Amino acid sequence: MAESDFDLVVVGGGPGGYVAAIRAAQLGMKAAVVEREHLGGICLNWGCIPTKALLRTSEIYHYFQNAKTYGLKADNIGFDMAAVVKRSRQVAGQLSGGVKHLLKKNKVAVFDGHGKLNGSAGGKRKIHVEKDGKAVAELTAKHVILATGARARQLPGLEADGSTVWTYKEAMVPETMPKSILVVGSGAIGIEFASFYRTMGAEVTVVELVERILPAEDPEISAFARKTFEKQGIKILTGAKVTKVERPKNGSGLAKATVEQGGKTQVLDVEKVISAVGIVGNTESIGLDGTKVKVERGHIVIDEWMQTGEQGVYAIGDVCGPPWLAHKASHEGVICVEKIAGKNDVHPLNLRRIPGCTYCQPQIASVGLTEEKAKAAGYKLKVGRFPFMGNGKAIALGEPEGLVKTVFDADTGELLGAHMIGAEVTELIQGYAVAMQLETTETDLMHSVFPHPTLSEMMHESVLDAYGRAVHF
């Protein structure tokens, strides 16, 4: 008979949940994970990983189309959409299987089913697990972590139907390449799909409610991105909203999307609509009724140690709200478990030090405060900028378009934020994230030696520029 009593039960096996369970096992706890679908959660199966596989395909396709730039010949370039999707799903499957292996290696019990709080007994929490309406297990644990993730937000009139209106799930497994797509929302998810489909040949229109795309990014980076995307042929409508989608009969043909912008209305004929207007936490049907767990605006309320209002019940990841990032969820899981275990060197998560990445072409990455927010917070600033066109490696790669921007506290030299757009910036941003975590000053960064020729030299030059010392531009 399977073990049913644990020190910790984690409901949800995504990047937050499985990492929390493994860390608990490392600290000597008897841990279990309850997962209703796929280990690895949305991220590994329907988010971060498979989208990167798709975007890698589109990147290579782009290089093939521009082979002449590199002195190469590539004729009759095409693609097999079924094979593109198959590779993406194989990558996701491989990593999900890897999570299963890691949990087994760390002796974490895994229960396949839907888990929910079910009262308490003897000072321990009870967790009911069921699958297809049938009871699978009744678990008990002193501590429970809710890591149930989130799902795509549905707007009235834009409800996904799997045919004309897609969420991220349908957008990842197209049977054929649509000729035209309307993307509603210009956050990371919307822009990544816009980039993928445009590179693969679709006509793409992006509609954003606010006045600029990528509203979480520094306005200067957003403006740079918009200019680049429009040069690629993406049509962008900001300060606009989709008021109605008239779906074709029998699911075939073109949809008619009504868009309002600046007091004017236009109707767009598109084959598919991708709704990327945010996410909402999975707080339903997990046994919160009758507990002190508080839910606000679709997300569970937690304190700095991920504790909910109910003693012994914690929550991590997307179910707790923004930023909705896998690495944030994983780190929350580690902090939560280490605090439960009584570790002395545990610190609350500083949300300002969490980097964010968008894997479009060109890539976008940032950490910390934007220049705008730093000014609003009352800081006196020194701001540095360095363009990709001033970097030898970027020119050699054929990637001269991009920008690295750094924001410093003029009084202390503290790095307040870093914002980047261009080739491979998602791999560069962690350098600034580490610098912020170590509370590095501008002097430390200036004295650091960056290898040549690398894109990372632009990180150094941007710091130098903030203090009037840039060399190569």
PDB file of N, CA and C in Angstrom, residues 374-416:
ATOM      1  N   ALA A 374      12.128  54.264 -11.880  1.00  0.00           N
ATOM      2  CA  ALA A 374      13.183  54.728 -10.983  1.00  0.00           C
ATOM      3  C   ALA A 374      13.031  56.221 -10.708  1.00  0.00           C
ATOM      4  N   LYS A 375      12.690  56.984 -11.740  1.00  0.00           N
ATOM      5  CA  LYS A 375      12.451  58.421 -11.557  1.00  0.00           C
ATOM      6  C   LYS A 375      11.257  58.650 -10.649  1.00  0.00           C
ATOM      7  N   ALA A 376      10.198  57.880 -10.882  1.00  0.00           N
ATOM      8  CA  ALA A 376       8.990  58.025 -10.075  1.00  0.00           C
ATOM      9  C   ALA A 376       9.242  57.682  -8.610  1.00  0.00           C
ATOM     10  N   ALA A 377      10.224  56.801  -8.379  1.00  0.00           N
ATOM     11  CA  ALA A 377      10.564  56.404  -7.011  1.00  0.00           C
ATOM     12  C   ALA A 377      11.460  57.440  -6.324  1.00  0.00           C
ATOM     13  N   GLY A 378      11.846  58.461  -7.052  1.00  0.00           N
ATOM     14  CA  GLY A 378      12.615  59.542  -6.447  1.00  0.00           C
ATOM     15  C   GLY A 378      14.119  59.436  -6.570  1.00  0.00           C
ATOM     16  N   TYR A 379      14.594  58.477  -7.347  1.00  0.00           N
ATOM     17  CA  TYR A 379      16.046  58.328  -7.504  1.00  0.00           C
ATOM     18  C   TYR A 379      16.604  59.404  -8.441  1.00  0.00           C
ATOM     19  N   LYS A 380      17.817  59.848  -8.125  1.00  0.00           N
ATOM     20  CA  LYS A 380      18.586  60.653  -9.057  1.00  0.00           C
ATOM     21  C   LYS A 380      19.378  59.657  -9.895  1.00  0.00           C
ATOM     22  N   LEU A 381      19.281  59.756 -11.208  1.00  0.00           N
ATOM     23  CA  LEU A 381      19.770  58.665 -12.058  1.00  0.00           C
ATOM     24  C   LEU A 381      20.988  59.008 -12.906  1.00  0.00           C
ATOM     25  N   LYS A 382      21.705  57.952 -13.220  1.00  0.00           N
ATOM     26  CA  LYS A 382      22.679  57.949 -14.296  1.00  0.00           C
ATOM     27  C   LYS A 382      22.284  56.791 -15.202  1.00  0.00           C
ATOM     28  N   VAL A 383      22.083  57.076 -16.502  1.00  0.00           N
ATOM     29  CA  VAL A 383      21.589  56.072 -17.438  1.00  0.00           C
ATOM     30  C   VAL A 383      22.603  55.864 -18.553  1.00  0.00           C
ATOM     31  N   GLY A 384      22.921  54.603 -18.803  1.00  0.00           N
ATOM     32  CA  GLY A 384      23.864  54.268 -19.865  1.00  0.00           C
ATOM     33  C   GLY A 384      23.184  53.505 -20.981  1.00  0.00           C
ATOM     34  N   ARG A 385      23.668  53.704 -22.198  1.00  0.00           N
ATOM     35  CA  ARG A 385      23.133  52.994 -23.359  1.00  0.00           C
ATOM     36  C   ARG A 385      24.283  52.581 -24.263  1.00  0.00           C
ATOM     37  N   PHE A 386      24.148  51.397 -24.840  1.00  0.00           N
ATOM     38  CA  PHE A 386      25.142  50.998 -25.838  1.00  0.00           C
ATOM     39  C   PHE A 386      24.438  50.190 -26.923  1.00  0.00           C
ATOM     40  N   PRO A 387      24.603  50.605 -28.205  1.00  0.00           N
ATOM     41  CA  PRO A 387      23.917  49.924 -29.303  1.00  0.00           C
ATOM     42  C   PRO A 387      24.690  48.715 -29.819  1.00  0.00           C
ATOM     43  N   PHE A 388      23.966  47.748 -30.331  1.00  0.00           N
ATOM     44  CA  PHE A 388      24.595  46.553 -30.907  1.00  0.00           C
ATOM     45  C   PHE A 388      25.523  46.913 -32.065  1.00  0.00           C
ATOM     46  N   MET A 389      25.210  47.978 -32.793  1.00  0.00           N
ATOM     47  CA  MET A 389      26.022  48.337 -33.949  1.00  0.00           C
ATOM     48  C   MET A 389      27.443  48.768 -33.554  1.00  0.00           C
ATOM     49  N   GLY A 390      27.673  48.976 -32.287  1.00  0.00           N
ATOM     50  CA  GLY A 390      29.016  49.320 -31.832  1.00  0.00           C
ATOM     51  C   GLY A 390      29.804  48.133 -31.320  1.00  0.00           C
ATOM     52  N   ASN A 391      29.245  46.941 -31.466  1.00  0.00           N
ATOM     53  CA  ASN A 391      29.873  45.725 -30.940  1.00  0.00           C
ATOM     54  C   ASN A 391      30.345  44.818 -32.074  1.00  0.00           C
ATOM     55  N   GLY A 392      31.617  44.436 -32.060  1.00  0.00           N
ATOM     56  CA  GLY A 392      32.194  43.626 -33.127  1.00  0.00           C
ATOM     57  C   GLY A 392      31.537  42.278 -33.287  1.00  0.00           C
ATOM     58  N   LYS A 393      31.230  41.601 -32.190  1.00  0.00           N
ATOM     59  CA  LYS A 393      30.607  40.277 -32.272  1.00  0.00           C
ATOM     60  C   LYS A 393      29.210  40.368 -32.883  1.00  0.00           C
ATOM     61  N   ALA A 394      28.449  41.393 -32.510  1.00  0.00           N
ATOM     62  CA  ALA A 394      27.106  41.562 -33.056  1.00  0.00           C
ATOM     63  C   ALA A 394      27.163  41.769 -34.569  1.00  0.00           C
ATOM     64  N   ILE A 395      28.125  42.570 -35.022  1.00  0.00           N
ATOM     65  CA  ILE A 395      28.267  42.816 -36.455  1.00  0.00           C
ATOM     66  C   ILE A 395      28.679  41.537 -37.170  1.00  0.00           C
ATOM     67  N   ALA A 396      29.608  40.779 -36.576  1.00  0.00           N
ATOM     68  CA  ALA A 396      30.058  39.522 -37.178  1.00  0.00           C
ATOM     69  C   ALA A 396      28.925  38.508 -37.267  1.00  0.00           C
ATOM     70  N   LEU A 397      28.024  38.530 -36.295  1.00  0.00           N
ATOM     71  CA  LEU A 397      26.872  37.626 -36.295  1.00  0.00           C
ATOM     72  C   LEU A 397      25.803  38.054 -37.293  1.00  0.00           C
ATOM     73  N   GLY A 398      25.938  39.277 -37.805  1.00  0.00           N
ATOM     74  CA  GLY A 398      24.889  39.799 -38.669  1.00  0.00           C
ATOM     75  C   GLY A 398      23.687  40.267 -37.876  1.00  0.00           C
ATOM     76  N   GLU A 399      23.923  40.677 -36.614  1.00  0.00           N
ATOM     77  CA  GLU A 399      22.849  41.104 -35.714  1.00  0.00           C
ATOM     78  C   GLU A 399      23.158  42.499 -35.158  1.00  0.00           C
ATOM     79  N   PRO A 400      23.188  43.523 -36.020  1.00  0.00           N
ATOM     80  CA  PRO A 400      23.602  44.853 -35.566  1.00  0.00           C
ATOM     81  C   PRO A 400      22.503  45.683 -34.909  1.00  0.00           C
ATOM     82  N   GLU A 401      21.273  45.153 -34.847  1.00  0.00           N
ATOM     83  CA  GLU A 401      20.179  45.926 -34.274  1.00  0.00           C
ATOM     84  C   GLU A 401      19.907  45.502 -32.844  1.00  0.00           C
ATOM     85  N   GLY A 402      20.041  46.431 -31.916  1.00  0.00           N
ATOM     86  CA  GLY A 402      19.782  46.134 -30.524  1.00  0.00           C
ATOM     87  C   GLY A 402      20.307  47.232 -29.623  1.00  0.00           C
ATOM     88  N   LEU A 403      19.994  47.109 -28.343  1.00  0.00           N
ATOM     89  CA  LEU A 403      20.374  48.134 -27.379  1.00  0.00           C
ATOM     90  C   LEU A 403      20.500  47.523 -25.988  1.00  0.00           C
ATOM     91  N   VAL A 404      21.527  47.961 -25.252  1.00  0.00           N
ATOM     92  CA  VAL A 404      21.685  47.596 -23.848  1.00  0.00           C
ATOM     93  C   VAL A 404      21.593  48.887 -23.040  1.00  0.00           C
ATOM     94  N   LYS A 405      20.709  48.905 -22.075  1.00  0.00           N
ATOM     95  CA  LYS A 405      20.460  50.111 -21.274  1.00  0.00           C
ATOM     96  C   LYS A 405      20.601  49.791 -19.788  1.00  0.00           C
ATOM     97  N   THR A 406      21.319  50.630 -19.070  1.00  0.00           N
ATOM     98  CA  THR A 406      21.497  50.426 -17.633  1.00  0.00           C
ATOM     99  C   THR A 406      21.071  51.671 -16.872  1.00  0.00           C
ATOM    100  N   VAL A 407      20.485  51.456 -15.695  1.00  0.00           N
ATOM    101  CA  VAL A 407      19.976  52.542 -14.862  1.00  0.00           C
ATOM    102  C   VAL A 407      20.621  52.445 -13.477  1.00  0.00           C
ATOM    103  N   PHE A 408      21.317  53.504 -13.083  1.00  0.00           N
ATOM    104  CA  PHE A 408      22.039  53.529 -11.802  1.00  0.00           C
ATOM    105  C   PHE A 408      21.517  54.628 -10.880  1.00  0.00           C
ATOM    106  N   ASP A 409      21.636  54.387  -9.580  1.00  0.00           N
ATOM    107  CA  ASP A 409      21.414  55.425  -8.578  1.00  0.00           C
ATOM    108  C   ASP A 409      22.645  56.323  -8.587  1.00  0.00           C
ATOM    109  N   ALA A 410      22.467  57.578  -8.970  1.00  0.00           N
ATOM    110  CA  ALA A 410      23.602  58.491  -9.106  1.00  0.00           C
ATOM    111  C   ALA A 410      24.313  58.736  -7.779  1.00  0.00           C
ATOM    112  N   ASP A 411      23.602  58.590  -6.672  1.00  0.00           N
ATOM    113  CA  ASP A 411      24.198  58.870  -5.360  1.00  0.00           C
ATOM    114  C   ASP A 411      25.026  57.711  -4.812  1.00  0.00           C
ATOM    115  N   THR A 412      24.577  56.457  -5.082  1.00  0.00           N
ATOM    116  CA  THR A 412      25.247  55.304  -4.470  1.00  0.00           C
ATOM    117  C   THR A 412      25.959  54.401  -5.471  1.00  0.00           C
ATOM    118  N   GLY A 413      25.629  54.529  -6.752  1.00  0.00           N
ATOM    119  CA  GLY A 413      26.202  53.636  -7.751  1.00  0.00           C
ATOM    120  C   GLY A 413      25.493  52.299  -7.833  1.00  0.00           C
ATOM    121  N   GLU A 414      24.369  52.156  -7.125  1.00  0.00           N
ATOM    122  CA  GLU A 414      23.605  50.897  -7.171  1.00  0.00           C
ATOM    123  C   GLU A 414      22.998  50.715  -8.552  1.00  0.00           C
ATOM    124  N   LEU A 415      23.088  49.501  -9.083  1.00  0.00           N
ATOM    125  CA  LEU A 415      22.430  49.163 -10.340  1.00  0.00           C
ATOM    126  C   LEU A 415      20.949  48.942 -10.049  1.00  0.00           C
ATOM    127  N   LEU A 416      20.118  49.835 -10.550  1.00  0.00           N
ATOM    128  CA  LEU A 416      18.680  49.771 -10.283  1.00  0.00           C
ATOM    129  C   LEU A 416      17.933  48.936 -11.313  1.00  0.00           C
TER     130      LEU A 416
END
